[in-house]
JSON list of C-alpha atoms in Angstrom, two decimals:
[
{"chain": "K", "resi": 1, "resn": "MET", "atom": "CA", "xyz": [55.69, -8.48, 55.49]},
{"chain": "K", "resi": 2, "resn": "ALA", "atom": "CA", "xyz": [59.76, -8.44, 57.56]},
{"chain": "K", "resi": 3, "resn": "LEU", "atom": "CA", "xyz": [61.77, -11.01, 55.20]},
{"chain": "K", "resi": 4, "resn": "SER", "atom": "CA", "xyz": [63.16, -13.94, 57.48]},
{"chain": "K", "resi": 5, "resn": "LEU", "atom": "CA", "xyz": [66.34, -13.84, 57.12]},
{"chain": "K", "resi": 6, "resn": "ARG", "atom": "CA", "xyz": [67.19, -17.18, 58.14]},
{"chain": "K", "resi": 7, "resn": "PRO", "atom": "CA", "xyz": [66.38, -19.69, 55.09]},
{"chain": "K", "resi": 8, "resn": "LEU", "atom": "CA", "xyz": [69.16, -16.66, 53.38]},
{"chain": "K", "resi": 9, "resn": "LEU", "atom": "CA", "xyz": [71.61, -17.55, 55.48]},
{"chain": "K", "resi": 10, "resn": "ILE", "atom": "CA", "xyz": [70.82, -21.21, 55.96]},
{"chain": "K", "resi": 11, "resn": "LEU", "atom": "CA", "xyz": [71.93, -21.20, 51.93]},
{"chain": "K", "resi": 12, "resn": "LEU", "atom": "CA", "xyz": [74.68, -18.68, 52.27]},
{"chain": "K", "resi": 13, "resn": "THR", "atom": "CA", "xyz": [76.47, -21.79, 54.59]},
{"chain": "K", "resi": 14, "resn": "THR", "atom": "CA", "xyz": [75.39, -24.42, 52.09]},
{"chain": "K", "resi": 15, "resn": "LEU", "atom": "CA", "xyz": [76.92, -23.36, 49.35]},
{"chain": "K", "resi": 16, "resn": "PHE", "atom": "CA", "xyz": [79.70, -21.81, 51.21]},
{"chain": "K", "resi": 17, "resn": "LEU", "atom": "CA", "xyz": [80.58, -26.07, 52.66]},
{"chain": "K", "resi": 18, "resn": "MET", "atom": "CA", "xyz": [79.45, -27.10, 49.26]},
{"chain": "K", "resi": 19, "resn": "THR", "atom": "CA", "xyz": [82.27, -24.57, 47.48]},
{"chain": "K", "resi": 20, "resn": "GLU", "atom": "CA", "xyz": [84.76, -25.75, 50.14]},
{"chain": "K", "resi": 21, "resn": "ALA", "atom": "CA", "xyz": [83.87, -29.74, 50.09]},
{"chain": "K", "resi": 22, "resn": "ALA", "atom": "CA", "xyz": [84.44, -29.45, 46.32]},
{"chain": "K", "resi": 23, "resn": "ASP", "atom": "CA", "xyz": [88.70, -27.76, 46.45]},
{"chain": "K", "resi": 24, "resn": "PHE", "atom": "CA", "xyz": [89.79, -31.35, 49.01]},
{"chain": "K", "resi": 25, "resn": "ILE", "atom": "CA", "xyz": [90.49, -34.88, 46.06]},
{"chain": "K", "resi": 26, "resn": "HIS", "atom": "CA", "xyz": [89.94, -38.09, 47.97]},
{"chain": "K", "resi": 27, "resn": "SER", "atom": "CA", "xyz": [91.93, -40.46, 48.56]},
{"chain": "K", "resi": 28, "resn": "ARG", "atom": "CA", "xyz": [93.53, -42.47, 51.58]},
{"chain": "K", "resi": 29, "resn": "ALA", "atom": "CA", "xyz": [96.96, -41.90, 53.80]},
{"chain": "K", "resi": 30, "resn": "ALA", "atom": "CA", "xyz": [99.45, -45.10, 55.90]},
{"chain": "K", "resi": 31, "resn": "TYR", "atom": "CA", "xyz": [102.25, -43.88, 58.15]},
{"chain": "K", "resi": 32, "resn": "TYR", "atom": "CA", "xyz": [105.16, -44.47, 57.71]},
{"chain": "K", "resi": 33, "resn": "PRO", "atom": "CA", "xyz": [105.49, -47.34, 60.62]},
{"chain": "K", "resi": 34, "resn": "ASN", "atom": "CA", "xyz": [108.98, -47.69, 61.76]},
{"chain": "K", "resi": 35, "resn": "SER", "atom": "CA", "xyz": [109.18, -43.17, 61.79]},
{"chain": "K", "resi": 36, "resn": "ASP", "atom": "CA", "xyz": [109.42, -41.52, 64.94]},
{"chain": "K", "resi": 37, "resn": "GLU", "atom": "CA", "xyz": [107.55, -38.90, 64.43]},
{"chain": "K", "resi": 38, "resn": "GLN", "atom": "CA", "xyz": [109.26, -36.91, 62.41]},
{"chain": "K", "resi": 39, "resn": "GLY", "atom": "CA", "xyz": [110.20, -37.79, 58.55]},
{"chain": "K", "resi": 40, "resn": "THR", "atom": "CA", "xyz": [112.44, -39.75, 56.76]},
{"chain": "K", "resi": 41, "resn": "ASP", "atom": "CA", "xyz": [116.18, -37.92, 56.10]},
{"chain": "K", "resi": 42, "resn": "VAL", "atom": "CA", "xyz": [117.03, -40.02, 53.68]},
{"chain": "K", "resi": 43, "resn": "GLY", "atom": "CA", "xyz": [114.10, -39.13, 50.79]},
{"chain": "K", "resi": 44, "resn": "ALA", "atom": "CA", "xyz": [114.23, -39.03, 46.83]},
{"chain": "K", "resi": 45, "resn": "CYS", "atom": "CA", "xyz": [113.39, -35.56, 47.49]},
{"chain": "K", "resi": 46, "resn": "GLY", "atom": "CA", "xyz": [117.37, -35.11, 48.65]},
{"chain": "K", "resi": 47, "resn": "PHE", "atom": "CA", "xyz": [116.20, -33.06, 51.46]},
{"chain": "K", "resi": 48, "resn": "GLY", "atom": "CA", "xyz": [118.33, -34.93, 53.95]},
{"chain": "K", "resi": 49, "resn": "SER", "atom": "CA", "xyz": [117.71, -34.08, 57.93]},
{"chain": "K", "resi": 50, "resn": "PHE", "atom": "CA", "xyz": [115.82, -30.87, 55.94]},
{"chain": "K", "resi": 51, "resn": "GLY", "atom": "CA", "xyz": [112.98, -33.17, 54.94]},
{"chain": "K", "resi": 52, "resn": "ALA", "atom": "CA", "xyz": [112.63, -34.81, 58.28]},
{"chain": "K", "resi": 53, "resn": "THR", "atom": "CA", "xyz": [112.74, -31.93, 60.77]},
{"chain": "K", "resi": 54, "resn": "ILE", "atom": "CA", "xyz": [111.65, -29.64, 58.17]},
{"chain": "K", "resi": 55, "resn": "ASN", "atom": "CA", "xyz": [108.11, -27.49, 59.29]},
{"chain": "K", "resi": 56, "resn": "GLY", "atom": "CA", "xyz": [108.27, -29.78, 63.24]},
{"chain": "K", "resi": 57, "resn": "GLY", "atom": "CA", "xyz": [108.11, -33.04, 61.43]},
{"chain": "K", "resi": 58, "resn": "ASP", "atom": "CA", "xyz": [105.02, -33.25, 59.33]},
{"chain": "K", "resi": 59, "resn": "VAL", "atom": "CA", "xyz": [105.26, -33.92, 56.41]},
{"chain": "K", "resi": 60, "resn": "SER", "atom": "CA", "xyz": [104.91, -36.74, 54.11]},
{"chain": "K", "resi": 61, "resn": "ALA", "atom": "CA", "xyz": [105.96, -39.23, 50.90]},
{"chain": "K", "resi": 62, "resn": "ALA", "atom": "CA", "xyz": [103.23, -38.66, 47.80]},
{"chain": "K", "resi": 63, "resn": "SER", "atom": "CA", "xyz": [103.10, -40.92, 45.40]},
{"chain": "K", "resi": 64, "resn": "ASP", "atom": "CA", "xyz": [101.51, -39.52, 42.15]},
{"chain": "K", "resi": 65, "resn": "LEU", "atom": "CA", "xyz": [101.58, -36.53, 43.46]},
{"chain": "K", "resi": 66, "resn": "TYR", "atom": "CA", "xyz": [105.88, -36.73, 44.26]},
{"chain": "K", "resi": 67, "resn": "ARG", "atom": "CA", "xyz": [105.17, -36.50, 39.85]},
{"chain": "K", "resi": 68, "resn": "ASN", "atom": "CA", "xyz": [109.41, -37.56, 39.06]},
{"chain": "K", "resi": 69, "resn": "GLY", "atom": "CA", "xyz": [111.10, -34.76, 41.68]},
{"chain": "K", "resi": 70, "resn": "VAL", "atom": "CA", "xyz": [108.98, -31.78, 41.00]},
{"chain": "K", "resi": 71, "resn": "GLY", "atom": "CA", "xyz": [106.86, -32.43, 44.19]},
{"chain": "K", "resi": 72, "resn": "CYS", "atom": "CA", "xyz": [109.05, -31.74, 46.55]},
{"chain": "K", "resi": 73, "resn": "GLY", "atom": "CA", "xyz": [108.37, -29.16, 48.81]},
{"chain": "K", "resi": 74, "resn": "ASP", "atom": "CA", "xyz": [104.89, -28.98, 47.95]},
{"chain": "K", "resi": 75, "resn": "CYS", "atom": "CA", "xyz": [101.82, -28.22, 50.44]},
{"chain": "K", "resi": 76, "resn": "TYR", "atom": "CA", "xyz": [99.43, -30.02, 51.27]},
{"chain": "K", "resi": 77, "resn": "GLN", "atom": "CA", "xyz": [96.65, -29.71, 53.97]},
{"chain": "K", "resi": 78, "resn": "VAL", "atom": "CA", "xyz": [95.13, -33.10, 53.84]},
{"chain": "K", "resi": 79, "resn": "ARG", "atom": "CA", "xyz": [92.24, -34.37, 57.25]},
{"chain": "K", "resi": 80, "resn": "CYS", "atom": "CA", "xyz": [90.88, -37.65, 57.23]},
{"chain": "K", "resi": 81, "resn": "THR", "atom": "CA", "xyz": [87.29, -38.62, 56.67]},
{"chain": "K", "resi": 82, "resn": "ASN", "atom": "CA", "xyz": [85.82, -40.27, 60.15]},
{"chain": "K", "resi": 83, "resn": "SER", "atom": "CA", "xyz": [83.84, -38.17, 61.91]},
{"chain": "K", "resi": 84, "resn": "GLN", "atom": "CA", "xyz": [84.06, -40.17, 64.92]},
{"chain": "K", "resi": 85, "resn": "TYR", "atom": "CA", "xyz": [88.41, -39.35, 65.63]},
{"chain": "K", "resi": 86, "resn": "CYS", "atom": "CA", "xyz": [88.97, -37.03, 62.91]},
{"chain": "K", "resi": 87, "resn": "SER", "atom": "CA", "xyz": [89.47, -33.24, 63.17]},
{"chain": "K", "resi": 88, "resn": "ASP", "atom": "CA", "xyz": [87.99, -30.22, 60.28]},
{"chain": "K", "resi": 89, "resn": "LYS", "atom": "CA", "xyz": [90.90, -28.65, 60.13]},
{"chain": "K", "resi": 90, "resn": "GLY", "atom": "CA", "xyz": [93.70, -32.58, 60.39]},
{"chain": "K", "resi": 91, "resn": "VAL", "atom": "CA", "xyz": [97.51, -30.62, 58.85]},
{"chain": "K", "resi": 92, "resn": "THR", "atom": "CA", "xyz": [99.33, -29.25, 56.27]},
{"chain": "K", "resi": 93, "resn": "VAL", "atom": "CA", "xyz": [102.72, -31.82, 55.02]},
{"chain": "K", "resi": 94, "resn": "VAL", "atom": "CA", "xyz": [105.45, -30.92, 53.09]},
{"chain": "K", "resi": 95, "resn": "ILE", "atom": "CA", "xyz": [106.37, -33.17, 51.14]},
{"chain": "K", "resi": 96, "resn": "THR", "atom": "CA", "xyz": [109.46, -34.57, 50.67]},
{"chain": "K", "resi": 97, "resn": "ASP", "atom": "CA", "xyz": [110.07, -38.00, 50.09]},
{"chain": "K", "resi": 98, "resn": "SER", "atom": "CA", "xyz": [108.07, -40.09, 47.68]},
{"chain": "K", "resi": 99, "resn": "GLY", "atom": "CA", "xyz": [106.16, -43.36, 47.95]},
{"chain": "K", "resi": 100, "resn": "SER", "atom": "CA", "xyz": [102.85, -45.81, 47.94]},
{"chain": "K", "resi": 101, "resn": "GLY", "atom": "CA", "xyz": [100.66, -47.69, 50.23]},
{"chain": "K", "resi": 102, "resn": "PRO", "atom": "CA", "xyz": [97.29, -49.90, 48.90]},
{"chain": "K", "resi": 103, "resn": "ASN", "atom": "CA", "xyz": [95.36, -47.25, 46.96]},
{"chain": "K", "resi": 104, "resn": "THR", "atom": "CA", "xyz": [97.36, -43.72, 48.92]},
{"chain": "K", "resi": 105, "resn": "ASP", "atom": "CA", "xyz": [98.49, -40.80, 48.13]},
{"chain": "K", "resi": 106, "resn": "PHE", "atom": "CA", "xyz": [100.32, -39.74, 51.31]},
{"chain": "K", "resi": 107, "resn": "ILE", "atom": "CA", "xyz": [102.32, -41.70, 53.53]},
{"chain": "K", "resi": 108, "resn": "LEU", "atom": "CA", "xyz": [102.92, -39.32, 56.05]},
{"chain": "K", "resi": 109, "resn": "SER", "atom": "CA", "xyz": [105.61, -39.29, 59.21]},
{"chain": "K", "resi": 110, "resn": "SER", "atom": "CA", "xyz": [103.34, -40.07, 62.67]},
{"chain": "K", "resi": 111, "resn": "ARG", "atom": "CA", "xyz": [103.45, -36.84, 63.90]},
{"chain": "K", "resi": 112, "resn": "ALA", "atom": "CA", "xyz": [101.62, -35.59, 60.72]},
{"chain": "K", "resi": 113, "resn": "PHE", "atom": "CA", "xyz": [99.30, -38.91, 60.34]},
{"chain": "K", "resi": 114, "resn": "GLY", "atom": "CA", "xyz": [98.20, -38.67, 64.37]},
{"chain": "K", "resi": 115, "resn": "ARG", "atom": "CA", "xyz": [97.49, -35.10, 64.27]},
{"chain": "K", "resi": 116, "resn": "MET", "atom": "CA", "xyz": [94.95, -35.37, 61.80]},
{"chain": "K", "resi": 117, "resn": "ALA", "atom": "CA", "xyz": [93.15, -36.50, 64.91]},
{"chain": "K", "resi": 118, "resn": "GLN", "atom": "CA", "xyz": [90.87, -34.41, 67.43]},
{"chain": "K", "resi": 119, "resn": "THR", "atom": "CA", "xyz": [92.66, -35.68, 70.34]},
{"chain": "K", "resi": 120, "resn": "LYS", "atom": "CA", "xyz": [95.27, -38.49, 71.66]},
{"chain": "K", "resi": 121, "resn": "ASP", "atom": "CA", "xyz": [92.77, -40.84, 72.45]},
{"chain": "K", "resi": 122, "resn": "ALA", "atom": "CA", "xyz": [92.12, -40.23, 68.67]},
{"chain": "K", "resi": 123, "resn": "ALA", "atom": "CA", "xyz": [95.49, -40.55, 67.45]},
{"chain": "K", "resi": 124, "resn": "ALA", "atom": "CA", "xyz": [95.71, -42.94, 68.72]},
{"chain": "K", "resi": 125, "resn": "SER", "atom": "CA", "xyz": [92.85, -44.82, 67.28]},
{"chain": "K", "resi": 126, "resn": "LEU", "atom": "CA", "xyz": [93.79, -43.76, 63.71]},
{"chain": "K", "resi": 127, "resn": "LEU", "atom": "CA", "xyz": [97.52, -45.13, 64.53]},
{"chain": "K", "resi": 128, "resn": "ALA", "atom": "CA", "xyz": [96.38, -48.78, 64.92]},
{"chain": "K", "resi": 129, "resn": "LEU", "atom": "CA", "xyz": [93.89, -47.97, 61.95]},
{"chain": "K", "resi": 130, "resn": "GLY", "atom": "CA", "xyz": [97.07, -47.65, 60.23]},
{"chain": "K", "resi": 131, "resn": "VAL", "atom": "CA", "xyz": [95.64, -46.71, 56.96]},
{"chain": "K", "resi": 132, "resn": "VAL", "atom": "CA", "xyz": [92.43, -43.65, 56.24]},
{"chain": "K", "resi": 133, "resn": "ASP", "atom": "CA", "xyz": [90.67, -41.95, 54.14]},
{"chain": "K", "resi": 134, "resn": "ILE", "atom": "CA", "xyz": [91.07, -38.78, 53.17]},
{"chain": "K", "resi": 135, "resn": "GLU", "atom": "CA", "xyz": [90.72, -35.14, 51.67]},
{"chain": "K", "resi": 136, "resn": "TYR", "atom": "CA", "xyz": [93.35, -33.08, 50.73]},
{"chain": "K", "resi": 137, "resn": "ARG", "atom": "CA", "xyz": [94.23, -30.11, 48.54]},
{"chain": "K", "resi": 138, "resn": "ARG", "atom": "CA", "xyz": [97.05, -27.84, 47.98]},
{"chain": "K", "resi": 139, "resn": "VAL", "atom": "CA", "xyz": [98.24, -25.01, 49.53]},
{"chain": "K", "resi": 140, "resn": "SER", "atom": "CA", "xyz": [100.93, -22.89, 50.04]},
{"chain": "K", "resi": 141, "resn": "CYS", "atom": "CA", "xyz": [103.59, -22.94, 51.82]},
{"chain": "K", "resi": 142, "resn": "SER", "atom": "CA", "xyz": [104.58, -20.49, 54.46]},
{"chain": "K", "resi": 143, "resn": "TYR", "atom": "CA", "xyz": [108.34, -20.18, 56.45]},
{"chain": "K", "resi": 144, "resn": "PRO", "atom": "CA", "xyz": [108.38, -16.86, 58.21]},
{"chain": "K", "resi": 145, "resn": "ASN", "atom": "CA", "xyz": [111.46, -14.77, 58.43]},
{"chain": "K", "resi": 146, "resn": "LYS", "atom": "CA", "xyz": [113.18, -17.25, 55.66]},
{"chain": "K", "resi": 147, "resn": "ASN", "atom": "CA", "xyz": [114.33, -16.62, 52.60]},
{"chain": "K", "resi": 148, "resn": "ILE", "atom": "CA", "xyz": [114.82, -19.34, 50.52]},
{"chain": "K", "resi": 149, "resn": "THR", "atom": "CA", "xyz": [118.38, -20.94, 50.96]},
{"chain": "K", "resi": 150, "resn": "ILE", "atom": "CA", "xyz": [120.45, -23.04, 48.73]},
{"chain": "K", "resi": 151, "resn": "LYS", "atom": "CA", "xyz": [121.92, -26.44, 50.66]},
{"chain": "K", "resi": 152, "resn": "ILE", "atom": "CA", "xyz": [124.81, -27.75, 48.97]},
{"chain": "K", "resi": 153, "resn": "ASP", "atom": "CA", "xyz": [124.93, -31.28, 48.25]},
{"chain": "K", "resi": 154, "resn": "GLU", "atom": "CA", "xyz": [127.44, -32.58, 51.30]},
{"chain": "K", "resi": 155, "resn": "ASN", "atom": "CA", "xyz": [129.31, -34.25, 48.05]},
{"chain": "K", "resi": 156, "resn": "ARG", "atom": "CA", "xyz": [129.77, -32.03, 45.40]},
{"chain": "K", "resi": 157, "resn": "ASN", "atom": "CA", "xyz": [133.23, -31.21, 44.09]},
{"chain": "K", "resi": 158, "resn": "TYR", "atom": "CA", "xyz": [133.99, -27.73, 43.99]},
{"chain": "K", "resi": 159, "resn": "PRO", "atom": "CA", "xyz": [134.81, -26.85, 40.90]},
{"chain": "K", "resi": 160, "resn": "TYR", "atom": "CA", "xyz": [134.19, -29.62, 38.73]},
{"chain": "K", "resi": 161, "resn": "TYR", "atom": "CA", "xyz": [130.82, -30.85, 39.54]},
{"chain": "K", "resi": 162, "resn": "LEU", "atom": "CA", "xyz": [128.18, -28.55, 41.82]},
{"chain": "K", "resi": 163, "resn": "ALA", "atom": "CA", "xyz": [124.80, -30.34, 42.97]},
{"chain": "K", "resi": 164, "resn": "PHE", "atom": "CA", "xyz": [122.10, -28.39, 45.87]},
{"chain": "K", "resi": 165, "resn": "VAL", "atom": "CA", "xyz": [118.92, -28.21, 46.16]},
{"chain": "K", "resi": 166, "resn": "LEU", "atom": "CA", "xyz": [116.34, -24.95, 47.58]},
{"chain": "K", "resi": 167, "resn": "TRP", "atom": "CA", "xyz": [114.99, -24.91, 50.70]},
{"chain": "K", "resi": 168, "resn": "TYR", "atom": "CA", "xyz": [111.37, -22.69, 52.64]},
{"chain": "K", "resi": 169, "resn": "GLN", "atom": "CA", "xyz": [110.21, -21.96, 49.23]},
{"chain": "K", "resi": 170, "resn": "GLN", "atom": "CA", "xyz": [106.83, -20.58, 49.93]},
{"chain": "K", "resi": 171, "resn": "GLY", "atom": "CA", "xyz": [104.05, -20.28, 48.19]},
{"chain": "K", "resi": 172, "resn": "ASP", "atom": "CA", "xyz": [101.92, -23.03, 45.68]},
{"chain": "K", "resi": 173, "resn": "LYS", "atom": "CA", "xyz": [104.32, -23.26, 42.29]},
{"chain": "K", "resi": 174, "resn": "ASP", "atom": "CA", "xyz": [107.00, -25.10, 41.81]},
{"chain": "K", "resi": 175, "resn": "ILE", "atom": "CA", "xyz": [110.07, -24.93, 40.42]},
{"chain": "K", "resi": 176, "resn": "THR", "atom": "CA", "xyz": [110.30, -26.23, 37.04]},
{"chain": "K", "resi": 177, "resn": "ALA", "atom": "CA", "xyz": [114.04, -25.20, 36.05]},
{"chain": "K", "resi": 178, "resn": "VAL", "atom": "CA", "xyz": [117.04, -23.70, 37.74]},
{"chain": "K", "resi": 179, "resn": "GLN", "atom": "CA", "xyz": [119.27, -21.69, 35.40]},
{"chain": "K", "resi": 180, "resn": "LEU", "atom": "CA", "xyz": [122.81, -20.64, 37.40]},
{"chain": "K", "resi": 181, "resn": "CYS", "atom": "CA", "xyz": [124.95, -18.16, 36.02]},
{"chain": "K", "resi": 182, "resn": "GLU", "atom": "CA", "xyz": [127.32, -15.96, 36.16]},
{"chain": "K", "resi": 183, "resn": "THR", "atom": "CA", "xyz": [127.44, -12.58, 38.18]},
{"chain": "K", "resi": 184, "resn": "GLN", "atom": "CA", "xyz": [129.97, -10.96, 35.52]},
{"chain": "K", "resi": 185, "resn": "ASN", "atom": "CA", "xyz": [129.12, -11.67, 32.34]},
{"chain": "K", "resi": 186, "resn": "PHE", "atom": "CA", "xyz": [125.61, -12.80, 32.74]},
{"chain": "K", "resi": 187, "resn": "VAL", "atom": "CA", "xyz": [126.29, -15.99, 30.99]},
{"chain": "K", "resi": 188, "resn": "CYS", "atom": "CA", "xyz": [123.82, -18.61, 31.68]},
{"chain": "K", "resi": 189, "resn": "LYS", "atom": "CA", "xyz": [123.68, -22.29, 32.09]},
{"chain": "K", "resi": 190, "resn": "LEU", "atom": "CA", "xyz": [119.70, -24.63, 32.40]},
{"chain": "K", "resi": 191, "resn": "LEU", "atom": "CA", "xyz": [120.34, -26.95, 35.47]},
{"chain": "K", "resi": 192, "resn": "ASP", "atom": "CA", "xyz": [118.99, -30.67, 35.09]},
{"chain": "K", "resi": 193, "resn": "ARG", "atom": "CA", "xyz": [117.42, -32.13, 37.81]},
{"chain": "K", "resi": 194, "resn": "SER", "atom": "CA", "xyz": [119.42, -34.64, 39.01]},
{"chain": "K", "resi": 195, "resn": "TYR", "atom": "CA", "xyz": [116.86, -36.61, 41.27]},
{"chain": "K", "resi": 196, "resn": "GLY", "atom": "CA", "xyz": [113.81, -35.35, 43.60]},
{"chain": "K", "resi": 197, "resn": "ALA", "atom": "CA", "xyz": [114.54, -31.61, 44.25]},
{"chain": "K", "resi": 198, "resn": "VAL", "atom": "CA", "xyz": [118.57, -31.87, 43.67]},
{"chain": "K", "resi": 199, "resn": "TRP", "atom": "CA", "xyz": [119.97, -29.44, 40.53]},
{"chain": "K", "resi": 200, "resn": "THR", "atom": "CA", "xyz": [123.01, -30.16, 38.76]},
{"chain": "K", "resi": 201, "resn": "THR", "atom": "CA", "xyz": [125.45, -28.92, 36.62]},
{"chain": "K", "resi": 202, "resn": "THR", "atom": "CA", "xyz": [129.28, -30.36, 35.54]},
{"chain": "K", "resi": 203, "resn": "SER", "atom": "CA", "xyz": [131.92, -28.05, 34.73]},
{"chain": "K", "resi": 204, "resn": "PRO", "atom": "CA", "xyz": [129.57, -24.60, 36.91]},
{"chain": "K", "resi": 205, "resn": "PRO", "atom": "CA", "xyz": [130.31, -21.32, 35.67]},
{"chain": "K", "resi": 206, "resn": "SER", "atom": "CA", "xyz": [133.14, -19.53, 37.33]},
{"chain": "K", "resi": 207, "resn": "GLY", "atom": "CA", "xyz": [132.84, -17.09, 39.99]},
{"chain": "K", "resi": 208, "resn": "PRO", "atom": "CA", "xyz": [130.44, -15.86, 42.42]},
{"chain": "K", "resi": 209, "resn": "LEU", "atom": "CA", "xyz": [127.30, -17.71, 40.36]},
{"chain": "K", "resi": 210, "resn": "SER", "atom": "CA", "xyz": [123.73, -16.24, 40.75]},
{"chain": "K", "resi": 211, "resn": "LEU", "atom": "CA", "xyz": [120.34, -18.13, 39.78]},
{"chain": "K", "resi": 212, "resn": "LYS", "atom": "CA", "xyz": [116.97, -17.59, 38.20]},
{"chain": "K", "resi": 213, "resn": "MET", "atom": "CA", "xyz": [114.26, -20.15, 39.30]},
{"chain": "K", "resi": 214, "resn": "LEU", "atom": "CA", "xyz": [111.46, -20.73, 36.30]},
{"chain": "K", "resi": 215, "resn": "LEU", "atom": "CA", "xyz": [107.96, -20.49, 39.57]},
{"chain": "K", "resi": 216, "resn": "SER", "atom": "CA", "xyz": [104.60, -22.78, 37.38]},
{"chain": "K", "resi": 217, "resn": "GLY", "atom": "CA", "xyz": [101.13, -22.65, 38.30]},
{"chain": "K", "resi": 218, "resn": "GLU", "atom": "CA", "xyz": [98.39, -24.96, 38.39]},
{"chain": "K", "resi": 219, "resn": "ASP", "atom": "CA", "xyz": [96.77, -22.05, 35.76]},
{"chain": "K", "resi": 220, "resn": "GLY", "atom": "CA", "xyz": [99.41, -22.70, 33.73]},
{"chain": "K", "resi": 221, "resn": "ASP", "atom": "CA", "xyz": [101.19, -19.20, 34.45]},
{"chain": "K", "resi": 222, "resn": "GLU", "atom": "CA", "xyz": [105.22, -19.15, 34.34]},
{"chain": "K", "resi": 223, "resn": "SER", "atom": "CA", "xyz": [107.22, -16.10, 36.06]},
{"chain": "K", "resi": 224, "resn": "TRP", "atom": "CA", "xyz": [111.03, -15.61, 36.47]},
{"chain": "K", "resi": 225, "resn": "ILE", "atom": "CA", "xyz": [112.37, -14.90, 40.37]},
{"chain": "K", "resi": 226, "resn": "VAL", "atom": "CA", "xyz": [116.11, -13.92, 40.92]},
{"chain": "K", "resi": 227, "resn": "PRO", "atom": "CA", "xyz": [118.01, -13.77, 43.97]},
{"chain": "K", "resi": 228, "resn": "VAL", "atom": "CA", "xyz": [119.72, -10.78, 45.35]},
{"chain": "K", "resi": 229, "resn": "ASN", "atom": "CA", "xyz": [122.38, -13.02, 46.91]},
{"chain": "K", "resi": 230, "resn": "ASN", "atom": "CA", "xyz": [124.74, -15.13, 44.55]},
{"chain": "K", "resi": 231, "resn": "ILE", "atom": "CA", "xyz": [126.20, -18.06, 45.84]},
{"chain": "K", "resi": 232, "resn": "PRO", "atom": "CA", "xyz": [129.77, -16.71, 46.94]},
{"chain": "K", "resi": 233, "resn": "GLU", "atom": "CA", "xyz": [131.93, -17.76, 44.16]},
{"chain": "K", "resi": 234, "resn": "ASN", "atom": "CA", "xyz": [134.73, -20.77, 46.47]},
{"chain": "K", "resi": 235, "resn": "TRP", "atom": "CA", "xyz": [131.39, -22.88, 47.38]},
{"chain": "K", "resi": 236, "resn": "LYS", "atom": "CA", "xyz": [131.66, -25.44, 49.79]},
{"chain": "K", "resi": 237, "resn": "ALA", "atom": "CA", "xyz": [129.93, -29.06, 49.61]},
{"chain": "K", "resi": 238, "resn": "GLY", "atom": "CA", "xyz": [127.28, -28.67, 52.67]},
{"chain": "K", "resi": 239, "resn": "GLU", "atom": "CA", "xyz": [127.23, -25.49, 52.70]},
{"chain": "K", "resi": 240, "resn": "THR", "atom": "CA", "xyz": [124.07, -23.01, 53.05]},
{"chain": "K", "resi": 241, "resn": "TYR", "atom": "CA", "xyz": [123.29, -19.79, 51.07]},
{"chain": "K", "resi": 242, "resn": "ASP", "atom": "CA", "xyz": [120.15, -17.47, 52.01]},
{"chain": "K", "resi": 243, "resn": "THR", "atom": "CA", "xyz": [118.78, -16.26, 48.51]},
{"chain": "K", "resi": 244, "resn": "GLY", "atom": "CA", "xyz": [117.63, -13.10, 50.14]},
{"chain": "K", "resi": 245, "resn": "VAL", "atom": "CA", "xyz": [114.23, -13.46, 48.89]},
{"chain": "K", "resi": 246, "resn": "GLN", "atom": "CA", "xyz": [110.90, -15.13, 49.42]},
{"chain": "K", "resi": 247, "resn": "ILE", "atom": "CA", "xyz": [108.04, -15.73, 47.49]},
{"chain": "K", "resi": 248, "resn": "ASP", "atom": "CA", "xyz": [105.19, -13.41, 48.76]},
{"chain": "K", "resi": 249, "resn": "VAL", "atom": "CA", "xyz": [102.16, -15.89, 50.17]}
]
C-alpha cells in the first residue's frame, strides 16, 4: 500500500511555523507622532543625523531593549499582528533612540510603522490606530559595501578629549567594550561608554590610533575585532574614518 506524503508534509509545515513563531516575542509598538517619515537626529544613542536616515529611515526608539546604550545599532524584525492590515514580513528597524509608550517596546519612525502594513491604505489605517500589537525578534544588521565607520563627535577637543560613535556594524552581536591603542607601542586604554553608543576618553593616546572592539553574543560568546585602518594622528571633530573591517552576516 502506497504511503501518502500529505499528512507528513502538513506535520512538517506545522512544526516549521510553530518554531518560527516561537522565535518572536509579543509586545506593542507606537510611532513618533511629530516626526516626518524618518527618525530623529537627536536620539539617545548619539548617532545624530545618521540615526534619522540609516536603513532608509526604518529606525526605532526602544525601551528595555535600549539596555543603557548597549542596544544602540541593534536590528529587529517587527511585524504587527492584525491580519486585516499587517504583512507577514513586517519591517526591519535599527535602534537609534531610547523611548517608551503605553506598554510598548518600540517607538518606530512613521515610515517604519507604515511599512508593517500590506498596502498603502492599510498603512494609513495603522497610523490612525497609533499603537498596535506586534511580535519581534533580533536579526542581523546588514550594510552591503560598508565597513564599520568611526564618526568623531563634532564637539570634541583635540587632543584633550576624544569621543566617537561606530556606524554600520553588521551582525547580531553587541559592542560591549572598546580599547584605544597607540599603534607604535601597542599601549591600550579602555574607553568609557558616555551614553548611548558614544565612547569617550580624556587624554587620549598620541600618534595614530587603532581600536579593539569586543563583540558579545546572547550566547555568551565574546571575541575581539581589530580594524585594519587607524584613526589618524591629527583626528578632527566631525570627521568619519573607515576602519577597513566588517562583521560577516
